[in-house]
Amino acid sequence: MRTKLFILLILSFFASAISSANESDNTDIKFYSGTFDYGDQVGDDKTNLFGIEHRDSALYRDTFLGKFVPITGGFLTGKNSIYIYTGIEAQYRLGSIIFSPSFAPGYYEQGDGKNLGSQLEFKSELNLSLDIFKDSQIGYSYNHISNNDWGSVNPGTDNQIISFSTKF
């Protein structure tokens, strides 16, 4: 069931990307892979993760605090845990380097993986990306997911991610 839900999420991203691409070049898709719970000392919850994230450039807003854009995404871990989220990302360009902090609440399903204590979890992320081609970046992210002590337990998880993003 979890795998089917994640595949449905990916298909909906691509349908959204295709429809946006037909209207204009506003769709930014980020593919990523990394380590879920990389700081786990015991080692029984550490696993890989694979995900996808969508940003629509038409929804970017320039403010005195920086450039902001809504994000929507999800990932699947090697232990069949899923996390589906939507939130906001700020973007600060320093030449060809882009610094992008983000915050996104989301739905977490444990699968055979780590018990985070709640289905409602919050992801805070710091991302550094480098322009490599026209409209494409490669990046490194660190994120922390926890439930803010709203769940039965709150062990949290720290994740490291390598990403590739491009506009369609």
Short mmCIF file of C-alpha atoms in Angstrom, two decimals:
data_model
loop_
_atom_site.label_atom_id
_atom_site.label_comp_id
_atom_site.label_asym_id
_atom_site.label_seq_id
_atom_site.Cartn_x
_atom_site.Cartn_y
_atom_site.Cartn_z
CA MET A 1 0.00 0.00 0.00
CA ARG A 2 2.78 2.48 0.92
CA THR A 3 4.69 1.82 -2.28
CA LYS A 4 1.53 2.30 -4.36
CA LEU A 5 0.80 5.58 -2.55
CA PHE A 6 4.32 6.82 -3.25
CA ILE A 7 4.11 5.81 -6.94
CA LEU A 8 0.78 7.66 -7.18
CA LEU A 9 2.46 10.73 -5.67
CA ILE A 10 5.28 10.57 -8.24
CA LEU A 11 2.80 10.22 -11.10
CA SER A 12 0.83 13.22 -9.87
CA PHE A 13 4.06 15.27 -9.78
CA PHE A 14 4.82 14.35 -13.38
CA ALA A 15 1.27 15.14 -14.48
CA SER A 16 1.58 18.54 -12.78
CA ALA A 17 5.00 19.08 -14.37
CA ILE A 18 3.73 18.25 -17.86
CA SER A 19 0.72 20.56 -17.56
CA SER A 20 2.89 23.39 -16.21
CA ALA A 21 5.52 22.82 -18.88
CA ASN A 22 2.88 23.22 -21.58
CA GLU A 23 1.90 26.61 -20.16
CA SER A 24 5.43 27.93 -19.51
CA ASP A 25 8.83 26.93 -18.17
CA ASN A 26 7.81 27.29 -14.51
CA THR A 27 8.12 23.77 -13.19
CA ASP A 28 11.17 22.87 -11.12
CA ILE A 29 11.51 19.19 -10.16
CA LYS A 30 14.09 17.98 -7.65
CA PHE A 31 15.07 14.30 -7.50
CA TYR A 32 16.99 13.24 -4.42
CA SER A 33 18.53 10.31 -2.63
CA GLY A 34 20.28 10.00 0.68
CA THR A 35 20.49 8.48 4.12
CA PHE A 36 17.50 8.41 6.48
CA ASP A 37 18.46 8.64 10.17
CA TYR A 38 22.17 8.82 9.37
CA GLY A 39 23.05 9.69 12.99
CA ASP A 40 21.47 6.51 14.41
CA GLN A 41 24.06 5.08 16.80
CA VAL A 42 22.40 1.67 17.08
CA GLY A 43 22.14 1.33 13.31
CA ASP A 44 18.79 -0.48 13.14
CA ASP A 45 16.82 2.53 11.79
CA LYS A 46 19.43 3.87 9.35
CA THR A 47 18.43 3.27 5.72
CA ASN A 48 18.41 4.89 2.31
CA LEU A 49 15.72 7.22 0.98
CA PHE A 50 14.54 8.30 -2.47
CA GLY A 51 12.32 11.29 -3.14
CA ILE A 52 10.96 13.93 -5.44
CA GLU A 53 9.99 17.57 -4.85
CA HIS A 54 8.06 20.09 -6.97
CA ARG A 55 8.35 23.89 -7.12
CA ASP A 56 6.39 26.16 -9.48
CA SER A 57 8.32 29.31 -10.43
CA ALA A 58 5.05 31.12 -11.18
CA LEU A 59 4.36 31.06 -7.44
CA TYR A 60 7.72 32.61 -6.42
CA ARG A 61 7.40 35.76 -4.33
CA ASP A 62 10.17 38.31 -3.83
CA THR A 63 10.00 39.94 -0.40
CA PHE A 64 12.34 42.03 1.70
CA LEU A 65 13.30 38.74 3.45
CA GLY A 66 14.20 36.99 0.19
CA LYS A 67 12.63 34.89 -2.55
CA PHE A 68 9.98 32.39 -1.36
CA VAL A 69 8.28 29.49 -3.14
CA PRO A 70 5.87 26.73 -2.04
CA ILE A 71 7.24 23.18 -2.16
CA THR A 72 5.51 19.80 -2.28
CA GLY A 73 7.26 16.46 -2.15
CA GLY A 74 7.68 13.07 -0.68
CA PHE A 75 10.14 10.28 -0.10
CA LEU A 76 10.21 6.55 0.43
CA THR A 77 12.81 4.85 2.64
CA GLY A 78 14.43 1.47 2.24
CA LYS A 79 12.23 0.27 5.11
CA ASN A 80 8.97 1.34 3.39
CA SER A 81 8.44 4.47 5.49
CA ILE A 82 6.92 7.38 3.57
CA TYR A 83 6.82 11.09 4.20
CA ILE A 84 4.63 13.39 2.09
CA TYR A 85 4.94 17.12 2.75
CA THR A 86 4.10 20.62 1.62
CA GLY A 87 5.66 23.82 2.87
CA ILE A 88 7.73 26.85 1.96
CA GLU A 89 11.31 27.40 0.83
CA ALA A 90 13.40 30.58 0.83
CA GLN A 91 16.10 31.02 -1.81
CA TYR A 92 19.21 33.16 -1.54
CA ARG A 93 21.55 33.27 -4.55
CA LEU A 94 25.27 33.92 -4.04
CA GLY A 95 26.63 33.81 -7.59
CA SER A 96 26.24 30.23 -8.82
CA ILE A 97 25.50 28.94 -5.28
CA ILE A 98 21.94 28.85 -3.95
CA PHE A 99 21.22 28.60 -0.22
CA SER A 100 17.67 27.32 0.40
CA PRO A 101 16.28 26.81 3.91
CA SER A 102 12.79 25.29 4.04
CA PHE A 103 10.07 24.20 6.44
CA ALA A 104 7.37 21.66 5.61
CA PRO A 105 4.79 19.86 7.75
CA GLY A 106 3.75 16.49 6.42
CA TYR A 107 2.28 13.03 6.78
CA TYR A 108 4.59 10.21 7.95
CA GLU A 109 3.81 6.52 7.80
CA GLN A 110 6.26 4.26 9.65
CA GLY A 111 6.14 1.14 7.48
CA ASP A 112 8.92 -1.17 8.72
CA GLY A 113 11.06 1.83 9.70
CA LYS A 114 11.55 4.20 12.59
CA ASN A 115 8.67 5.13 14.89
CA LEU A 116 8.68 8.94 14.90
CA GLY A 117 5.73 9.04 17.32
CA SER A 118 3.11 10.72 15.15
CA GLN A 119 1.73 10.84 11.64
CA LEU A 120 2.10 14.65 11.69
CA GLU A 121 5.81 15.46 11.41
CA PHE A 122 7.72 18.66 10.60
CA LYS A 123 10.73 18.84 8.27
CA SER A 124 13.30 21.62 8.57
CA GLU A 125 15.96 21.61 5.86
CA LEU A 126 19.09 23.46 4.80
CA ASN A 127 20.15 23.04 1.17
CA LEU A 128 23.19 24.26 -0.75
CA SER A 129 22.98 23.93 -4.54
CA LEU A 130 25.36 24.72 -7.35
CA ASP A 131 24.35 25.69 -10.90
CA ILE A 132 25.78 23.05 -13.24
CA PHE A 133 23.83 23.56 -16.47
CA LYS A 134 21.26 26.08 -17.64
CA ASP A 135 18.26 25.68 -15.29
CA SER A 136 19.85 22.70 -13.45
CA GLN A 137 21.50 22.37 -10.04
CA ILE A 138 23.16 19.69 -7.95
CA GLY A 139 22.88 20.04 -4.20
CA TYR A 140 23.48 18.75 -0.70
CA SER A 141 20.83 18.94 2.03
CA TYR A 142 20.60 18.25 5.71
CA ASN A 143 17.14 17.94 7.23
CA HIS A 144 15.60 17.11 10.57
CA ILE A 145 12.14 15.60 10.94
CA SER A 146 10.30 15.54 14.27
CA ASN A 147 6.84 16.04 15.73
CA ASN A 148 7.61 18.89 18.18
CA ASP A 149 6.71 16.60 21.14
CA TRP A 150 3.11 16.34 19.91
CA GLY A 151 3.36 12.57 19.45
CA SER A 152 3.63 9.66 21.86
CA VAL A 153 7.44 9.81 21.44
CA ASN A 154 9.70 12.25 19.59
CA PRO A 155 12.99 10.63 18.60
CA GLY A 156 13.30 12.69 15.41
CA THR A 157 15.51 11.79 12.48
CA ASP A 158 18.42 13.51 10.77
CA ASN A 159 18.84 12.95 7.05
CA GLN A 160 21.52 13.74 4.46
CA ILE A 161 20.55 14.13 0.82
CA ILE A 162 22.20 14.63 -2.57
CA SER A 163 19.84 16.17 -5.13
CA PHE A 164 19.50 17.11 -8.78
CA SER A 165 16.93 19.68 -9.83
CA THR A 166 15.95 21.00 -13.23
CA LYS A 167 13.24 23.09 -14.87
CA PHE A 168 10.82 21.61 -17.40
#
